[in-house]
Amino acid sequence: MTVDPSTLPTRDRILHAALTMFGESRGATLSVRAVAARAGVSTGSLRFHFPTQRALLDEVLRVVYEVIAPEDPIHDESLTGEERLIACLRQVLAPSGVGAQAREAATLLHRAFIEPEQTDELRDAYLAMEREGQRRVEHWLSVLEKDGALPRGDNARRARFLNSVLAGLALERALPSDGSILASETNTLTMAVDAVFRDTGGAVR
Amino acid sequence: MTVDPSTLPTRDRILHAALTMFGESRGATLSVRAVAARAGVSTGSLRFHFPTQRALLDEVLRVVYEVIAPEDPIHDESLTGEERLIACLRQVLAPSGVGAQAREAATLLHRAFIEPEQTDELRDAYLAMEREGQRRVEHWLSVLEKDGALPRGDNARRARFLNSVLAGLALERALPSDGSILASETNTLTMAVDAVFRDTGGAVR
DNA sequence: ACCTGAACACCGTTCAAGT
DNA sequence: ACCTGAACACCGTTCAAGT
């Protein structure tokens, strides 16, 4: 199942190096030189296959979410509770994609629910979607609670919070950005999940 | 009321140059060399007065938001640190409005930065906006730190997190909802701010 | 078509040397 | 104490030159 990178075509060697580095540390600085050196190619070659650093990082994200982790990680006992929840949230984000795909997803959402006249049907359709997202997150939280990984608390409240964070991250994927979305997204997810694990209740009153 | 910068002590000359540049373009890159050149001093001198670039930018923001625009709940001593930060974040959200107004704001953002072809100018324009938002939140955090209300930590990281949360809340204001956005928003802000106050650093590794 | 590596134009920070 | 400017260790991108 493992690959010998040296047998791979250059483009894949570069991608493999970047993925490895990302795997070793999700916040790693995937600079041109660092990735090129790791892959054993020149910076020029890297630029040939990935015209900008953004293009490389977008591709890294796409592979991570689409190829490597497509199955539900909530039951992965090799991970801590926090890690499991983060992995699940990343799955929610995955369909929005990155780059042009993320922009398309945002456009769809906009055309469907923001632009048109706000009728009751429209509202109901959206609320149904939202409820589903809410339930999905609540489900994960309840699994973690059952495993004793997450302190008992108000999971509805926690899930609402996480969904707001996810909405923000999805929007940010569609907006322009420098090369730092990758680390920034990891950072935000980490802080949000930490908040949930430390949350001791205190619903809004 | 205007000042002749050449009569100012070096530190103030540097600050004056940085403020002028910031005033000319909120998205200006206030690099060491650019500011030093504008102030007519060496990079070494700039570093002497401002040990890091962060220190300089913090001071610029402090002056902008404190001297130029001081009517800000961040200094309301009758509130706890958490409450003050929440009040400020609500101020950020306020211009997006609610209902139809929020939808219009979301449409503007969408038309300006998501729909059109992603050129360099577009990206730069958005990144400038984003940087300003980032700096604004960082400023509030640094004030709270100085007051001893917020434990020392990585404020850049904290601000990135809060801005993601704000993006999500702004989007949710534009989307359909039942009557609970208000409470939901308060809930999310509370959890996000709690997360920041409990965050003990731990940048992404 | 693919790849190299130097070169360019930037960053922020450090520091020996001057006054 | 204050200031200089070179030097260091980075960035991302470009490009003539090779195969």
Tab-separated table of N, CA, C and O in Angstrom, chain A residues 127-175:
chain	number	residue	atom	x	y	z
A	127	LEU	N	-33.906	25.425	6.290
A	127	LEU	CA	-33.906	24.976	7.684
A	127	LEU	C	-33.752	23.463	7.780
A	127	LEU	O	-33.129	22.954	8.713
A	128	ALA	N	-34.310	22.759	6.804
A	128	ALA	CA	-34.171	21.299	6.796
A	128	ALA	C	-32.704	20.918	6.626
A	128	ALA	O	-32.172	20.073	7.347
A	129	MET	N	-32.047	21.571	5.694
A	129	MET	CA	-30.624	21.339	5.473
A	129	MET	C	-29.826	21.618	6.733
A	129	MET	O	-28.964	20.839	7.145
A	130	GLU	N	-30.146	22.757	7.304
A	130	GLU	CA	-29.430	23.193	8.497
A	130	GLU	C	-29.621	22.203	9.637
A	130	GLU	O	-28.675	21.849	10.337
A	131	ARG	N	-30.861	21.746	9.791
A	131	ARG	CA	-31.147	20.766	10.839
A	131	ARG	C	-30.330	19.502	10.636
A	131	ARG	O	-29.848	18.899	11.590
A	132	GLU	N	-30.207	19.117	9.378
A	132	GLU	CA	-29.449	17.898	9.103
A	132	GLU	C	-27.986	18.061	9.523
A	132	GLU	O	-27.403	17.179	10.146
A	133	GLY	N	-27.430	19.218	9.177
A	133	GLY	CA	-26.054	19.502	9.583
A	133	GLY	C	-25.927	19.496	11.093
A	133	GLY	O	-24.972	18.943	11.661
A	134	GLN	N	-26.914	20.112	11.734
A	134	GLN	CA	-26.939	20.165	13.189
A	134	GLN	C	-26.957	18.759	13.794
A	134	GLN	O	-26.180	18.445	14.695
A	135	ARG	N	-27.819	17.906	13.250
A	135	ARG	CA	-27.930	16.527	13.760
A	135	ARG	C	-26.645	15.759	13.552
A	135	ARG	O	-26.226	14.962	14.387
A	136	ARG	N	-26.048	15.974	12.406
A	136	ARG	CA	-24.816	15.258	12.085
A	136	ARG	C	-23.746	15.556	13.138
A	136	ARG	O	-23.120	14.649	13.687
A	137	VAL	N	-23.575	16.840	13.422
A	137	VAL	CA	-22.569	17.225	14.412
A	137	VAL	C	-22.964	16.710	15.802
A	137	VAL	O	-22.136	16.181	16.542
A	138	GLU	N	-24.244	16.841	16.127
A	138	GLU	CA	-24.696	16.357	17.427
A	138	GLU	C	-24.448	14.855	17.579
A	138	GLU	O	-24.113	14.374	18.660
A	139	HIS	N	-24.616	14.143	16.485
A	139	HIS	CA	-24.359	12.708	16.509
A	139	HIS	C	-22.912	12.423	16.894
A	139	HIS	O	-22.628	11.593	17.766
A	140	TRP	N	-22.012	13.128	16.254
A	140	TRP	CA	-20.596	12.934	16.566
A	140	TRP	C	-20.316	13.250	18.033
A	140	TRP	O	-19.601	12.524	18.716
A	141	LEU	N	-20.906	14.327	18.511
A	141	LEU	CA	-20.685	14.715	19.898
A	141	LEU	C	-21.205	13.642	20.848
A	141	LEU	O	-20.569	13.329	21.861
A	142	SER	N	-22.351	13.064	20.496
A	142	SER	CA	-22.922	12.051	21.393
A	142	SER	C	-22.069	10.787	21.404
A	142	SER	O	-21.925	10.130	22.429
A	143	VAL	N	-21.486	10.451	20.259
A	143	VAL	CA	-20.582	9.302	20.218
A	143	VAL	C	-19.386	9.552	21.134
A	143	VAL	O	-18.985	8.692	21.922
A	144	LEU	N	-18.846	10.740	21.042
A	144	LEU	CA	-17.678	11.089	21.859
A	144	LEU	C	-18.033	11.092	23.347
A	144	LEU	O	-17.238	10.665	24.189
A	145	GLU	N	-19.237	11.558	23.647
A	145	GLU	CA	-19.700	11.539	25.031
A	145	GLU	C	-19.780	10.110	25.536
A	145	GLU	O	-19.343	9.787	26.638
A	146	LYS	N	-20.368	9.240	24.712
A	146	LYS	CA	-20.563	7.846	25.093
A	146	LYS	C	-19.224	7.166	25.344
A	146	LYS	O	-19.094	6.328	26.218
A	147	ASP	N	-18.232	7.539	24.571
A	147	ASP	CA	-16.896	6.971	24.735
A	147	ASP	C	-16.156	7.580	25.922
A	147	ASP	O	-15.035	7.179	26.223
A	148	GLY	N	-16.776	8.558	26.546
A	148	GLY	CA	-16.116	9.208	27.671
A	148	GLY	C	-15.019	10.170	27.247
A	148	GLY	O	-14.223	10.636	28.061
A	149	ALA	N	-14.981	10.450	25.953
A	149	ALA	CA	-13.927	11.347	25.462
A	149	ALA	C	-14.319	12.811	25.632
A	149	ALA	O	-13.457	13.685	25.720
A	150	LEU	N	-15.629	13.039	25.693
A	150	LEU	CA	-16.138	14.416	25.790
A	150	LEU	C	-16.995	14.553	27.041
A	150	LEU	O	-17.904	13.751	27.257
A	151	PRO	N	-16.712	15.556	27.881
A	151	PRO	CA	-17.527	15.754	29.091
A	151	PRO	C	-18.976	16.019	28.712
A	151	PRO	O	-19.231	16.665	27.690
A	152	ARG	N	-19.896	15.527	29.538
A	152	ARG	CA	-21.313	15.773	29.265
A	152	ARG	C	-21.596	17.268	29.234
A	152	ARG	O	-21.005	18.036	29.997
A	153	GLY	N	-22.468	17.634	28.349
A	153	GLY	CA	-22.809	19.054	28.245
A	153	GLY	C	-23.947	19.255	27.268
A	153	GLY	O	-24.582	18.290	26.841
A	154	ASP	N	-24.189	20.498	26.946
A	154	ASP	CA	-25.285	20.840	26.037
A	154	ASP	C	-24.812	20.684	24.586
A	154	ASP	O	-24.256	21.598	24.000
A	155	ASN	N	-25.069	19.504	24.029
A	155	ASN	CA	-24.559	19.220	22.687
A	155	ASN	C	-25.243	20.023	21.585
A	155	ASN	O	-24.639	20.283	20.545
A	156	ALA	N	-26.483	20.393	21.809
A	156	ALA	CA	-27.171	21.212	20.812
A	156	ALA	C	-26.447	22.550	20.680
A	156	ALA	O	-26.149	23.027	19.583
A	157	ARG	N	-26.165	23.103	21.826
A	157	ARG	CA	-25.430	24.367	21.874
A	157	ARG	C	-24.050	24.234	21.245
A	157	ARG	O	-23.626	25.050	20.431
A	158	ARG	N	-23.355	23.177	21.589
A	158	ARG	CA	-22.034	22.936	21.026
A	158	ARG	C	-22.106	22.794	19.508
A	158	ARG	O	-21.276	23.319	18.775
A	159	ALA	N	-23.102	22.072	19.043
A	159	ALA	CA	-23.227	21.828	17.607
A	159	ALA	C	-23.560	23.117	16.852
A	159	ALA	O	-23.059	23.346	15.753
A	160	ARG	N	-24.388	23.955	17.456
A	160	ARG	CA	-24.705	25.233	16.818
A	160	ARG	C	-23.438	26.047	16.634
A	160	ARG	O	-23.192	26.627	15.575
A	161	PHE	N	-22.632	26.059	17.694
A	161	PHE	CA	-21.352	26.775	17.629
A	161	PHE	C	-20.473	26.237	16.506
A	161	PHE	O	-19.981	26.982	15.662
A	162	LEU	N	-20.313	24.934	16.475
A	162	LEU	CA	-19.450	24.328	15.456
A	162	LEU	C	-19.969	24.595	14.048
A	162	LEU	O	-19.192	24.817	13.118
A	163	ASN	N	-21.283	24.605	13.895
A	163	ASN	CA	-21.832	24.868	12.568
A	163	ASN	C	-21.590	26.310	12.121
A	163	ASN	O	-21.376	26.564	10.928
A	164	SER	N	-21.608	27.235	13.073
A	164	SER	CA	-21.272	28.614	12.717
A	164	SER	C	-19.826	28.693	12.240
A	164	SER	O	-19.508	29.359	11.259
A	165	VAL	N	-18.956	27.998	12.962
A	165	VAL	CA	-17.540	27.984	12.585
A	165	VAL	C	-17.372	27.374	11.195
A	165	VAL	O	-16.647	27.908	10.347
A	166	LEU	N	-18.079	26.278	10.946
A	166	LEU	CA	-17.984	25.621	9.642
A	166	LEU	C	-18.472	26.544	8.528
A	166	LEU	O	-17.885	26.592	7.441
A	167	ALA	N	-19.551	27.291	8.806
A	167	ALA	CA	-20.066	28.229	7.805
A	167	ALA	C	-18.992	29.253	7.451
A	167	ALA	O	-18.759	29.566	6.277
A	168	GLY	N	-18.307	29.747	8.469
A	168	GLY	CA	-17.247	30.722	8.245
A	168	GLY	C	-16.110	30.139	7.430
A	168	GLY	O	-15.618	30.766	6.487
A	169	LEU	N	-15.712	28.929	7.753
A	169	LEU	CA	-14.595	28.302	7.036
A	169	LEU	C	-14.954	28.023	5.584
A	169	LEU	O	-14.129	28.203	4.681
A	170	ALA	N	-16.198	27.596	5.355
A	170	ALA	CA	-16.630	27.329	3.981
A	170	ALA	C	-16.612	28.619	3.172
A	170	ALA	O	-16.152	28.644	2.025
A	171	LEU	N	-17.081	29.694	3.781
A	171	LEU	CA	-17.069	30.992	3.104
A	171	LEU	C	-15.639	31.423	2.806
A	171	LEU	O	-15.322	31.895	1.711
A	172	GLU	N	-14.758	31.230	3.756
A	172	GLU	CA	-13.365	31.635	3.566
A	172	GLU	C	-12.682	30.837	2.463
A	172	GLU	O	-11.750	31.307	1.834
A	173	ARG	N	-13.157	29.620	2.252
A	173	ARG	CA	-12.588	28.829	1.161
A	173	ARG	C	-12.955	29.418	-0.190
A	173	ARG	O	-12.240	29.257	-1.172
A	174	ALA	N	-14.101	30.074	-0.239
A	174	ALA	CA	-14.557	30.642	-1.503
A	174	ALA	C	-13.950	32.018	-1.752
A	174	ALA	O	-13.830	32.452	-2.885
A	175	LEU	N	-13.573	32.697	-0.674
A	175	LEU	CA	-12.996	34.027	-0.807
A	175	LEU	C	-11.527	33.928	-1.190
A	175	LEU	O	-10.907	32.886	-0.996
